[in-house]
PDB file of C-alpha atoms in Angstrom:
ATOM      1  CA  MET A1381      31.854   0.907 -36.545  1.00 55.00           C
ATOM      2  CA  SER A1382      31.306   0.459 -32.899  1.00 64.00           C
ATOM      3  CA  ARG A1383      28.339   2.877 -32.888  1.00 70.00           C
ATOM      4  CA  VAL A1384      26.500   0.852 -35.513  1.00 73.00           C
ATOM      5  CA  HIS A1385      27.113  -2.206 -33.450  1.00 79.00           C
ATOM      6  CA  LEU A1386      25.679  -0.533 -30.379  1.00 82.00           C
ATOM      7  CA  TYR A1387      22.653   0.661 -32.331  1.00 83.00           C
ATOM      8  CA  LEU A1388      21.886  -2.816 -33.581  1.00 86.00           C
ATOM      9  CA  LYS A1389      22.345  -4.189 -30.103  1.00 85.00           C
ATOM     10  CA  SER A1390      19.874  -1.720 -28.626  1.00 85.00           C
ATOM     11  CA  ARG A1391      17.376  -2.412 -31.409  1.00 87.00           C
ATOM     12  CA  LEU A1392      17.651  -6.112 -30.747  1.00 87.00           C
ATOM     13  CA  GLU A1393      17.207  -5.495 -27.053  1.00 86.00           C
ATOM     14  CA  ASN A1394      14.085  -3.446 -27.739  1.00 85.00           C
ATOM     15  CA  VAL A1395      12.578  -6.136 -29.930  1.00 87.00           C
ATOM     16  CA  ARG A1396      13.311  -8.776 -27.323  1.00 84.00           C
ATOM     17  CA  ARG A1397      11.683  -6.692 -24.616  1.00 80.00           C
ATOM     18  CA  ARG A1398       8.620  -6.027 -26.745  1.00 82.00           C
ATOM     19  CA  LEU A1399       8.215  -9.704 -27.502  1.00 83.00           C
ATOM     20  CA  LEU A1400       8.490 -10.561 -23.815  1.00 78.00           C
ATOM     21  CA  TYR A1401       6.026  -7.824 -22.927  1.00 74.00           C
ATOM     22  CA  GLU A1402       3.531  -8.974 -25.512  1.00 77.00           C
ATOM     23  CA  SER A1403       3.760 -12.578 -24.393  1.00 75.00           C
ATOM     24  CA  TYR A1404       3.210 -11.274 -20.858  1.00 69.00           C
ATOM     25  CA  GLU A1405       0.194  -9.237 -21.928  1.00 71.00           C
ATOM     26  CA  ALA A1406      -1.222 -12.204 -23.819  1.00 73.00           C
ATOM     27  CA  ARG A1407      -1.423 -14.145 -20.572  1.00 73.00           C
ATOM     28  CA  LYS A1408      -4.046 -11.800 -19.162  1.00 74.00           C
ATOM     29  CA  LEU A1409      -7.139 -13.446 -17.794  1.00 75.00           C
ATOM     30  CA  PRO A1410     -10.126 -13.616 -20.143  1.00 78.00           C
ATOM     31  CA  THR A1411     -12.881 -11.102 -19.539  1.00 81.00           C
ATOM     32  CA  TRP A1412     -15.389 -13.476 -17.974  1.00 83.00           C
ATOM     33  CA  GLU A1413     -12.824 -14.658 -15.426  1.00 82.00           C
ATOM     34  CA  ARG A1414     -11.969 -11.097 -14.462  1.00 83.00           C
ATOM     35  CA  VAL A1415     -15.670 -10.299 -14.056  1.00 88.00           C
ATOM     36  CA  ALA A1416     -16.191 -13.481 -12.031  1.00 87.00           C
ATOM     37  CA  ILE A1417     -13.322 -12.793  -9.605  1.00 85.00           C
ATOM     38  CA  THR A1418     -14.462  -9.202  -9.050  1.00 88.00           C
ATOM     39  CA  TRP A1419     -18.075 -10.342  -8.660  1.00 91.00           C
ATOM     40  CA  LEU A1420     -17.144 -12.929  -6.042  1.00 89.00           C
ATOM     41  CA  ALA A1421     -15.050 -10.479  -4.011  1.00 87.00           C
ATOM     42  CA  LEU A1422     -17.723  -7.783  -4.117  1.00 90.00           C
ATOM     43  CA  PHE A1423     -20.493 -10.247  -3.235  1.00 91.00           C
ATOM     44  CA  ILE A1424     -18.632 -11.544  -0.174  1.00 88.00           C
ATOM     45  CA  PHE A1425     -18.097  -7.929   0.873  1.00 86.00           C
ATOM     46  CA  TRP A1426     -21.821  -7.250   0.411  1.00 88.00           C
ATOM     47  CA  LEU A1427     -22.778 -10.240   2.572  1.00 86.00           C
ATOM     48  CA  VAL A1428     -20.464  -9.177   5.401  1.00 82.00           C
ATOM     49  CA  ILE A1429     -21.536  -5.540   5.247  1.00 82.00           C
ATOM     50  CA  SER A1430     -25.293  -6.151   5.077  1.00 82.00           C
ATOM     51  CA  GLY A1431     -25.266  -9.040   7.525  1.00 75.00           C
ATOM     52  CA  LYS A1432     -28.661 -10.299   6.348  1.00 77.00           C
ATOM     53  CA  PHE A1433     -29.174 -13.505   4.400  1.00 81.00           C
ATOM     54  CA  SER A1434     -32.838 -13.311   3.319  1.00 87.00           C
ATOM     55  CA  PRO A1435     -33.477 -14.163  -0.365  1.00 89.00           C
ATOM     56  CA  SER A1436     -34.330 -10.596  -1.336  1.00 90.00           C
ATOM     57  CA  HIS A1437     -31.028  -9.332   0.080  1.00 88.00           C
ATOM     58  CA  VAL A1438     -29.009 -12.024  -1.666  1.00 90.00           C
ATOM     59  CA  VAL A1439     -30.719 -11.470  -5.038  1.00 92.00           C
ATOM     60  CA  THR A1440     -30.317  -7.697  -4.810  1.00 91.00           C
ATOM     61  CA  GLY A1441     -26.673  -8.148  -3.872  1.00 90.00           C
ATOM     62  CA  LEU A1442     -26.016 -10.502  -6.763  1.00 92.00           C
ATOM     63  CA  ALA A1443     -27.595  -8.108  -9.258  1.00 93.00           C
ATOM     64  CA  VAL A1444     -25.908  -4.945  -7.975  1.00 92.00           C
ATOM     65  CA  THR A1445     -22.461  -6.494  -7.562  1.00 92.00           C
ATOM     66  CA  PHE A1446     -22.704  -8.000 -11.056  1.00 92.00           C
ATOM     67  CA  ILE A1447     -23.288  -4.551 -12.578  1.00 93.00           C
ATOM     68  CA  VAL A1448     -20.429  -3.055 -10.551  1.00 91.00           C
ATOM     69  CA  ALA A1449     -18.170  -5.967 -11.485  1.00 90.00           C
ATOM     70  CA  LEU A1450     -18.894  -5.445 -15.185  1.00 89.00           C
ATOM     71  CA  ILE A1451     -17.720  -1.844 -14.923  1.00 89.00           C
ATOM     72  CA  THR A1452     -14.749  -2.226 -12.574  1.00 86.00           C
ATOM     73  CA  ARG A1453     -13.423  -5.605 -13.723  1.00 80.00           C
ATOM     74  CA  ASP A1454      -9.901  -4.299 -14.403  1.00 79.00           C
ATOM     75  CA  PHE A1455      -9.165  -2.620 -11.080  1.00 77.00           C
ATOM     76  CA  LEU A1456      -8.796  -5.701  -8.910  1.00 74.00           C
ATOM     77  CA  THR A1457      -7.466  -8.213 -11.423  1.00 72.00           C
ATOM     78  CA  ASP A1458      -5.042  -6.094 -13.404  1.00 69.00           C
ATOM     79  CA  ASP A1459      -1.909  -7.787 -12.075  1.00 66.00           C
ATOM     80  CA  ILE A1460      -3.198 -11.355 -12.118  1.00 67.00           C
ATOM     81  CA  ARG A1461      -1.737 -13.419 -14.934  1.00 66.00           C
ATOM     82  CA  GLN A1462      -2.409 -16.962 -16.047  1.00 64.00           C
ATOM     83  CA  THR A1463       0.336 -19.164 -14.721  1.00 63.00           C
ATOM     84  CA  GLY A1464      -1.426 -22.511 -14.868  1.00 59.00           C
ATOM     85  CA  HIS A1465      -1.817 -22.814 -11.110  1.00 64.00           C
ATOM     86  CA  LEU A1466      -4.138 -19.921 -10.466  1.00 66.00           C
ATOM     87  CA  LEU A1467      -6.209 -21.580  -7.737  1.00 71.00           C
ATOM     88  CA  SER A1468      -3.292 -23.111  -5.845  1.00 72.00           C
ATOM     89  CA  LYS A1469      -1.385 -19.829  -6.049  1.00 71.00           C
ATOM     90  CA  ALA A1470      -4.409 -17.903  -4.741  1.00 73.00           C
ATOM     91  CA  ALA A1471      -4.831 -20.387  -1.893  1.00 76.00           C
ATOM     92  CA  TYR A1472      -1.118 -20.171  -1.013  1.00 75.00           C
ATOM     93  CA  ILE A1473      -1.252 -16.371  -0.964  1.00 73.00           C
ATOM     94  CA  PHE A1474      -4.470 -16.034   1.007  1.00 76.00           C
ATOM     95  CA  PHE A1475      -3.951 -18.747   3.592  1.00 78.00           C
ATOM     96  CA  PHE A1476      -0.200 -18.549   4.086  1.00 78.00           C
ATOM     97  CA  LEU A1477       1.384 -15.252   3.042  1.00 77.00           C
ATOM     98  CA  VAL A1478      -1.397 -12.746   3.768  1.00 79.00           C
ATOM     99  CA  PRO A1479      -1.906 -13.806   7.434  1.00 82.00           C
ATOM    100  CA  GLN A1480       1.848 -13.573   8.020  1.00 81.00           C
ATOM    101  CA  TYR A1481       1.888 -10.142   6.420  1.00 80.00           C
ATOM    102  CA  LEU A1482      -1.019  -8.966   8.570  1.00 81.00           C
ATOM    103  CA  PHE A1483       0.695 -10.342  11.685  1.00 84.00           C
ATOM    104  CA  ILE A1484       3.907  -8.438  10.914  1.00 82.00           C
ATOM    105  CA  MET A1485       1.981  -5.261  10.106  1.00 82.00           C
ATOM    106  CA  ALA A1486       0.054  -5.404  13.391  1.00 83.00           C
ATOM    107  CA  PHE A1487       3.287  -5.294  15.366  1.00 85.00           C
ATOM    108  CA  ARG A1488       4.738  -2.555  13.158  1.00 83.00           C
ATOM    109  CA  LEU A1489       1.557  -0.562  13.806  1.00 84.00           C
ATOM    110  CA  LEU A1490       1.956  -0.922  17.579  1.00 85.00           C
ATOM    111  CA  GLU A1491       5.615   0.091  17.372  1.00 84.00           C
ATOM    112  CA  SER A1492       4.792   3.124  15.214  1.00 83.00           C
ATOM    113  CA  ASN A1493       2.142   4.329  17.666  1.00 85.00           C
ATOM    114  CA  LEU A1494       4.538   4.106  20.595  1.00 86.00           C
ATOM    115  CA  ARG A1495       7.264   5.840  18.562  1.00 84.00           C
ATOM    116  CA  VAL A1496       4.980   8.776  17.759  1.00 83.00           C
ATOM    117  CA  VAL A1497       3.949   9.025  21.417  1.00 85.00           C
ATOM    118  CA  LYS A1498       7.643   9.216  22.326  1.00 85.00           C
ATOM    119  CA  ASN A1499       8.193  11.912  19.682  1.00 83.00           C
ATOM    120  CA  VAL A1500       5.259  13.914  20.997  1.00 83.00           C
ATOM    121  CA  ILE A1501       6.525  13.805  24.555  1.00 85.00           C
ATOM    122  CA  PHE A1502      10.194  14.629  23.929  1.00 84.00           C
ATOM    123  CA  MET A1503       9.853  16.588  20.611  1.00 81.00           C
ATOM    124  CA  ASP A1504      13.076  14.962  19.334  1.00 79.00           C
ATOM    125  CA  ILE A1505      12.115  15.279  15.676  1.00 79.00           C
ATOM    126  CA  ASN A1506      14.441  15.809  12.736  1.00 81.00           C
ATOM    127  CA  PRO A1507      12.127  15.723   9.702  1.00 83.00           C
ATOM    128  CA  GLY A1508      13.114  15.414   6.078  1.00 83.00           C
ATOM    129  CA  ILE A1509      11.993  14.033   2.731  1.00 84.00           C
ATOM    130  CA  VAL A1510      14.168  11.226   1.385  1.00 84.00           C
ATOM    131  CA  LYS A1511      14.094   9.250  -1.841  1.00 83.00           C
ATOM    132  CA  VAL A1512      13.917   5.472  -1.788  1.00 83.00           C
ATOM    133  CA  LYS A1513      14.289   3.073  -4.686  1.00 81.00           C
ATOM    134  CA  SER A1514      11.828   0.230  -4.900  1.00 80.00           C
ATOM    135  CA  GLU A1515      12.366  -3.049  -6.669  1.00 76.00           C
ATOM    136  CA  LEU A1516       8.678  -3.735  -7.155  1.00 73.00           C
ATOM    137  CA  HIS A1517       7.066  -2.789 -10.451  1.00 68.00           C
ATOM    138  CA  SER A1518       3.448  -3.867 -10.493  1.00 72.00           C
ATOM    139  CA  ASN A1519       0.884  -1.250  -9.510  1.00 75.00           C
ATOM    140  CA  THR A1520      -0.625  -3.468  -6.819  1.00 76.00           C
ATOM    141  CA  GLY A1521       2.731  -4.205  -5.224  1.00 77.00           C
ATOM    142  CA  LEU A1522       3.752  -0.546  -5.217  1.00 82.00           C
ATOM    143  CA  THR A1523       0.438   0.478  -3.656  1.00 83.00           C
ATOM    144  CA  ILE A1524       0.755  -2.069  -0.864  1.00 82.00           C
ATOM    145  CA  LEU A1525       4.398  -1.100  -0.269  1.00 84.00           C
ATOM    146  CA  ALA A1526       3.572   2.624  -0.089  1.00 85.00           C
ATOM    147  CA  ASN A1527       0.689   1.985   2.303  1.00 84.00           C
ATOM    148  CA  SER A1528       2.842  -0.267   4.484  1.00 84.00           C
ATOM    149  CA  ILE A1529       5.545   2.409   4.629  1.00 84.00           C
ATOM    150  CA  THR A1530       2.956   4.889   5.853  1.00 83.00           C
ATOM    151  CA  LEU A1531       1.901   2.450   8.559  1.00 81.00           C
ATOM    152  CA  THR A1532       5.449   1.719   9.738  1.00 79.00           C
ATOM    153  CA  PRO A1533       7.132   3.864  12.397  1.00 77.00           C
ATOM    154  CA  GLY A1534       7.915   7.477  11.602  1.00 78.00           C
ATOM    155  CA  THR A1535       7.480   7.452   7.831  1.00 83.00           C
ATOM    156  CA  LEU A1536       4.843   8.796   5.443  1.00 85.00           C
ATOM    157  CA  THR A1537       4.827   8.258   1.687  1.00 85.00           C
ATOM    158  CA  LEU A1538       4.589  11.570  -0.143  1.00 85.00           C
ATOM    159  CA  ASP A1539       4.693  10.497  -3.764  1.00 85.00           C
ATOM    160  CA  VAL A1540       5.554   7.604  -6.080  1.00 84.00           C
ATOM    161  CA  ASP A1541       7.537   8.193  -9.229  1.00 82.00           C
ATOM    162  CA  LYS A1542       7.358   5.317 -11.689  1.00 78.00           C
ATOM    163  CA  LYS A1543       9.825   5.473 -14.528  1.00 73.00           C
ATOM    164  CA  LEU A1544      11.010   2.982 -17.094  1.00 64.00           C
ATOM    165  CA  GLY A1545      11.543  -0.219 -15.199  1.00 64.00           C
ATOM    166  CA  GLU A1546      12.237   1.422 -11.849  1.00 73.00           C
ATOM    167  CA  ALA A1547      10.153   3.109  -9.213  1.00 79.00           C
ATOM    168  CA  TYR A1548      11.081   5.696  -6.597  1.00 83.00           C
ATOM    169  CA  LEU A1549       9.222   6.552  -3.435  1.00 84.00           C
ATOM    170  CA  TYR A1550       9.499   9.947  -1.781  1.00 85.00           C
ATOM    171  CA  VAL A1551       9.132   9.399   1.929  1.00 85.00           C
ATOM    172  CA  HIS A1552       8.675  12.013   4.637  1.00 85.00           C
ATOM    173  CA  TRP A1553      10.778  10.717   7.508  1.00 83.00           C
ATOM    174  CA  ILE A1554      10.245  12.183  10.946  1.00 80.00           C
ATOM    175  CA  ASP A1555      13.762  11.372  12.163  1.00 78.00           C
ATOM    176  CA  VAL A1556      16.286  11.366   9.295  1.00 78.00           C
ATOM    177  CA  GLU A1557      19.203   9.107  10.140  1.00 75.00           C
ATOM    178  CA  THR A1558      20.924   8.765   6.775  1.00 73.00           C
ATOM    179  CA  LEU A1559      20.773  10.491   3.396  1.00 73.00           C
ATOM    180  CA  ASP A1560      22.087   7.586   1.343  1.00 74.00           C
ATOM    181  CA  VAL A1561      19.414   6.075  -0.924  1.00 72.00           C
ATOM    182  CA  GLU A1562      20.477   2.485  -0.286  1.00 74.00           C
ATOM    183  CA  LYS A1563      20.816   2.761   3.496  1.00 76.00           C
ATOM    184  CA  ALA A1564      17.589   4.736   3.806  1.00 75.00           C
ATOM    185  CA  GLY A1565      15.848   2.070   1.725  1.00 75.00           C
ATOM    186  CA  ILE A1566      17.054  -0.669   4.041  1.00 77.00           C
ATOM    187  CA  LYS A1567      16.019   1.333   7.114  1.00 75.00           C
ATOM    188  CA  ILE A1568      12.577   2.254   5.786  1.00 75.00           C
ATOM    189  CA  LYS A1569      11.450  -0.782   3.854  1.00 75.00           C
ATOM    190  CA  GLY A1570      12.946  -3.427   6.101  1.00 72.00           C
ATOM    191  CA  GLU A1571      11.715  -6.906   5.374  1.00 74.00           C
ATOM    192  CA  LEU A1572       8.435  -5.727   3.873  1.00 73.00           C
ATOM    193  CA  GLU A1573       9.655  -5.674   0.305  1.00 74.00           C
ATOM    194  CA  GLU A1574      10.796  -9.292   0.466  1.00 74.00           C
ATOM    195  CA  TRP A1575       7.314 -10.339   1.596  1.00 73.00           C
ATOM    196  CA  LEU A1576       5.670  -8.359  -1.170  1.00 71.00           C
ATOM    197  CA  LYS A1577       8.010  -9.853  -3.758  1.00 72.00           C
ATOM    198  CA  LYS A1578       6.905 -13.292  -2.607  1.00 68.00           C
ATOM    199  CA  ILE A1579       3.244 -12.300  -2.829  1.00 63.00           C
ATOM    200  CA  SER A1580       3.430 -10.757  -6.280  1.00 59.00           C
ATOM    201  CA  GLY A1581       5.695 -13.578  -7.415  1.00 52.00           C
ATOM    202  CA  ASP A1582       7.689 -13.646 -10.611  1.00 43.00           C
ATOM    203  CA  THR A1583       5.189 -11.434 -12.415  1.00 45.00           C
ATOM    204  CA  ALA A1584       6.719  -8.358 -10.795  1.00 40.00           C
ATOM    205  CA  LEU A1585       9.912  -8.818 -12.754  1.00 43.00           C
ATOM    206  CA  ARG A1586       8.158  -9.059 -16.079  1.00 45.00           C
ATOM    207  CA  CYS A1587       6.048  -5.995 -15.364  1.00 43.00           C
ATOM    208  CA  SER A1588       9.238  -3.950 -15.607  1.00 44.00           C
ATOM    209  CA  ILE A1589       9.384  -4.270 -19.364  1.00 45.00           C
ATOM    210  CA  PRO A1590       8.287  -0.930 -20.807  1.00 46.00           C
ATOM    211  CA  THR A1591       5.561  -0.627 -23.390  1.00 46.00           C
ATOM    212  CA  LEU A1592       5.928   1.160 -26.706  1.00 45.00           C
ATOM    213  CA  HIS A1593       3.759   3.927 -25.354  1.00 47.00           C
ATOM    214  CA  ASP A1594       6.054   4.384 -22.345  1.00 48.00           C
ATOM    215  CA  ARG A1595       9.147   4.653 -24.473  1.00 46.00           C
ATOM    216  CA  ALA A1596       7.549   7.195 -26.819  1.00 44.00           C
ATOM    217  CA  GLY A1597       6.666   9.423 -23.887  1.00 39.00           C
TER     218      GLY A1597
ATOM    219  CA  MET B 743     -11.397  -7.480  31.050  1.00 81.00           C
ATOM    220  CA  ILE B 744      -9.229  -7.437  27.919  1.00 85.00           C
ATOM    221  CA  GLU B 745     -11.612  -5.014  26.203  1.00 86.00           C
ATOM    222  CA  TRP B 746     -10.769  -2.458  28.886  1.00 90.00           C
ATOM    223  CA  ALA B 747      -7.090  -2.795  28.000  1.00 90.00           C
ATOM    224  CA  PHE B 748      -7.855  -2.158  24.316  1.00 89.00           C
ATOM    225  CA  LEU B 749     -10.119   0.770  25.179  1.00 91.00           C
ATOM    226  CA  LEU B 750      -7.545   2.404  27.464  1.00 92.00           C
ATOM    227  CA  PHE B 751      -4.776   1.893  24.908  1.00 90.00           C
ATOM    228  CA  GLY B 752      -6.968   3.541  22.248  1.00 90.00           C
ATOM    229  CA  LEU B 753      -7.678   6.490  24.526  1.00 91.00           C
ATOM    230  CA  PHE B 754      -3.945   6.816  25.312  1.00 89.00           C
ATOM    231  CA  ILE B 755      -3.051   6.907  21.602  1.00 88.00           C
ATOM    232  CA  MET B 756      -5.874   9.358  20.835  1.00 90.00           C
ATOM    233  CA  LEU B 757      -4.713  11.676  23.644  1.00 90.00           C
ATOM    234  CA  PHE B 758      -1.109  11.778  22.461  1.00 88.00           C
ATOM    235  CA  GLY B 759      -2.173  12.063  18.809  1.00 87.00           C
ATOM    236  CA  THR B 760      -4.126  15.204  19.670  1.00 89.00           C
ATOM    237  CA  LEU B 761      -1.190  16.512  21.674  1.00 88.00           C
ATOM    238  CA  GLY B 762       1.060  15.907  18.669  1.00 86.00           C
ATOM    239  CA  LEU B 763      -1.372  17.770  16.412  1.00 88.00           C
ATOM    240  CA  LEU B 764      -1.005  20.768  18.691  1.00 89.00           C
ATOM    241  CA  ARG B 765       2.758  20.594  19.293  1.00 87.00           C
ATOM    242  CA  PHE B 766       4.333  19.595  15.964  1.00 85.00           C
ATOM    243  CA  PRO B 767       5.629  22.410  13.710  1.00 84.00           C
ATOM    244  CA  ASP B 768       4.219  21.827  10.182  1.00 85.00           C
ATOM    245  CA  VAL B 769       1.629  19.943   8.112  1.00 86.00           C
ATOM    246  CA  TYR B 770       3.696  16.851   7.395  1.00 86.00           C
ATOM    247  CA  THR B 771       4.770  16.112  10.961  1.00 86.00           C
ATOM    248  CA  ARG B 772       1.227  16.798  12.168  1.00 87.00           C
ATOM    249  CA  LEU B 773      -0.013  14.236   9.640  1.00 86.00           C
ATOM    250  CA  HIS B 774       2.241  11.658  11.295  1.00 84.00           C
ATOM    251  CA  ALA B 775       0.547  12.253  14.640  1.00 85.00           C
ATOM    252  CA  THR B 776      -3.002  12.235  13.280  1.00 86.00           C
ATOM    253  CA  ALA B 777      -2.497   9.197  11.048  1.00 84.00           C
ATOM    254  CA  LYS B 778      -1.174   7.133  13.944  1.00 80.00           C
ATOM    255  CA  CYS B 779      -4.011   8.407  16.110  1.00 81.00           C
ATOM    256  CA  ASP B 780      -6.439   7.225  13.450  1.00 81.00           C
ATOM    257  CA  THR B 781      -5.034   3.742  12.904  1.00 83.00           C
ATOM    258  CA  GLY B 782      -3.874   2.693  16.356  1.00 83.00           C
ATOM    259  CA  GLY B 783      -6.469   4.520  18.405  1.00 87.00           C
ATOM    260  CA  ALA B 784      -9.556   3.903  16.299  1.00 89.00           C
ATOM    261  CA  ILE B 785      -8.671   0.271  15.553  1.00 89.00           C
ATOM    262  CA  SER B 786      -8.079  -0.669  19.174  1.00 90.00           C
ATOM    263  CA  ILE B 787     -11.292   1.083  20.244  1.00 91.00           C
ATOM    264  CA  LEU B 788     -13.175  -0.819  17.512  1.00 91.00           C
ATOM    265  CA  ILE B 789     -11.673  -4.132  18.689  1.00 90.00           C
ATOM    266  CA  ALA B 790     -12.736  -3.298  22.257  1.00 91.00           C
ATOM    267  CA  LEU B 791     -16.263  -2.571  21.014  1.00 90.00           C
ATOM    268  CA  ALA B 792     -16.378  -5.834  19.074  1.00 90.00           C
ATOM    269  CA  LEU B 793     -15.323  -7.782  22.172  1.00 89.00           C
ATOM    270  CA  ALA B 794     -17.627  -5.976  24.571  1.00 88.00           C
ATOM    271  CA  SER B 795     -20.832  -5.821  22.516  1.00 86.00           C
ATOM    272  CA  ASP B 796     -23.420  -8.614  22.670  1.00 84.00           C
ATOM    273  CA  LEU B 797     -24.285  -8.520  18.982  1.00 82.00           C
ATOM    274  CA  PRO B 798     -24.527 -11.679  16.833  1.00 82.00           C
ATOM    275  CA  LEU B 799     -21.414 -12.803  14.969  1.00 81.00           C
ATOM    276  CA  ALA B 800     -22.277 -10.910  11.774  1.00 77.00           C
ATOM    277  CA  GLY B 801     -22.537  -7.714  13.788  1.00 81.00           C
ATOM    278  CA  LYS B 802     -19.156  -8.285  15.431  1.00 85.00           C
ATOM    279  CA  LEU B 803     -17.625  -9.023  12.050  1.00 83.00           C
ATOM    280  CA  LYS B 804     -18.675  -5.582  10.862  1.00 85.00           C
ATOM    281  CA  PHE B 805     -16.445  -3.918  13.462  1.00 87.00           C
ATOM    282  CA  PHE B 806     -13.487  -5.827  12.067  1.00 86.00           C
ATOM    283  CA  VAL B 807     -14.475  -4.861   8.520  1.00 86.00           C
ATOM    284  CA  ILE B 808     -14.501  -1.196   9.569  1.00 88.00           C
ATOM    285  CA  ALA B 809     -11.115  -1.623  11.295  1.00 88.00           C
ATOM    286  CA  PHE B 810      -9.673  -3.242   8.166  1.00 85.00           C
ATOM    287  CA  MET B 811     -11.068  -0.476   5.962  1.00 87.00           C
ATOM    288  CA  ILE B 812      -9.522   2.169   8.241  1.00 88.00           C
ATOM    289  CA  ALA B 813      -6.151   0.426   8.054  1.00 85.00           C
ATOM    290  CA  MET B 814      -6.367   0.322   4.241  1.00 84.00           C
ATOM    291  CA  ILE B 815      -7.759   3.798   3.578  1.00 88.00           C
ATOM    292  CA  ASN B 816      -5.857   5.842   6.168  1.00 88.00           C
ATOM    293  CA  PRO B 817      -2.428   5.683   4.441  1.00 87.00           C
ATOM    294  CA  MET B 818      -3.990   6.684   1.128  1.00 88.00           C
ATOM    295  CA  VAL B 819      -5.767   9.658   2.682  1.00 89.00           C
ATOM    296  CA  SER B 820      -2.665  10.889   4.498  1.00 89.00           C
ATOM    297  CA  HIS B 821      -0.659  10.477   1.281  1.00 89.00           C
ATOM    298  CA  ALA B 822      -3.271  12.492  -0.619  1.00 90.00           C
ATOM    299  CA  ILE B 823      -3.279  15.275   1.987  1.00 90.00           C
ATOM    300  CA  ALA B 824       0.531  15.459   2.068  1.00 88.00           C
ATOM    301  CA  ARG B 825       0.839  15.531  -1.717  1.00 88.00           C
ATOM    302  CA  ALA B 826      -1.910  18.137  -2.099  1.00 90.00           C
ATOM    303  CA  ALA B 827      -0.245  20.314   0.550  1.00 89.00           C
ATOM    304  CA  TYR B 828       3.066  20.010  -1.290  1.00 86.00           C
ATOM    305  CA  ARG B 829       1.479  20.891  -4.641  1.00 86.00           C
ATOM    306  CA  ARG B 830      -0.202  23.858  -2.980  1.00 87.00           C
ATOM    307  CA  GLY B 831       3.251  25.219  -2.160  1.00 83.00           C
ATOM    308  CA  ILE B 832       3.542  24.588   1.580  1.00 82.00           C
ATOM    309  CA  LYS B 833       7.236  24.063   2.282  1.00 81.00           C
ATOM    310  CA  PRO B 834       8.165  21.481   4.912  1.00 80.00           C
ATOM    311  CA  LYS B 835      10.358  22.495   7.838  1.00 79.00           C
ATOM    312  CA  ALA B 836      12.868  19.827   6.990  1.00 74.00           C
ATOM    313  CA  VAL B 837      16.601  19.199   7.036  1.00 75.00           C
ATOM    314  CA  VAL B 838      16.543  17.664   3.557  1.00 74.00           C
ATOM    315  CA  ASP B 839      13.970  17.854   0.765  1.00 76.00           C
ATOM    316  CA  MET B 840      14.777  15.491  -2.095  1.00 74.00           C
ATOM    317  CA  TYR B 841      11.299  15.908  -3.563  1.00 76.00           C
ATOM    318  CA  ALA B 842      12.043  19.562  -4.306  1.00 76.00           C
ATOM    319  CA  TRP B 843      15.404  18.613  -5.857  1.00 76.00           C
ATOM    320  CA  ASP B 844      13.729  16.358  -8.377  1.00 73.00           C
ATOM    321  CA  ASN B 845      10.572  18.341  -9.126  1.00 71.00           C
ATOM    322  CA  SER B 846      11.703  21.946  -9.346  1.00 64.00           C
TER     323      SER B 846
END
């Protein structure tokens, strides 16, 4: 009796998750918007890199970046979803959260350099590879978190293991202080994950719903 | 004046990064030294160059673009080197290796 009940409950749970996932997928940006965002980002990059503003340069840049944007439209905008306030959200992220994040990272970078200098001088190393659980789920958020961990003092991300709804980072730590997953996570990630959760917003939580393909494999 | 401070700090980091490359025991700890040498040293030298040069603004902006690209790409490259070394079968000299526990 109770097993049938559990089976039905899990089926219902699966259907609910699939519905949520499909409604999440349906809120993807339309193709022309994805192409436009990628085109704009690439064109600004072209202008800064070339540093010339003559008409021939601008026209060449527009043409080339449009072709590249057509091909690579999904790489940059994969985690952006329509939430109704796309422009205000983008402005909030780029003018408020990203400068704060860069400011924090600059000081972590300085601290990590001085820490490695200290390690080189005294050779007080105690290396090990530890496993850390991450609460982020979107690909963009995980990438930024892994890169930030590499930039913070004494740690280097070795691999990311993304399973159903949860992600683990394997981190090479130059001075292992604790083997517990929770405590090591607090020591390594620090306040970074909270910032990244704010940047990726509520979409990170809905990314955790597995697809049919994931569950089959 | 301040560009000299950045330049000397970059040289200091580069010197100790090289020393770490020579003194540390295995690939993974050496990657720590070289990655920090790359980010801290190269970025502060680039900032010193941007401050000291008499280029127009677009030219100075390019130094910051290069510094930003180094800060973004360097963690990925060191991750790729570490993972490739692990896949190749180079064992770390480590007190604990949870990656081997899960992937053996």
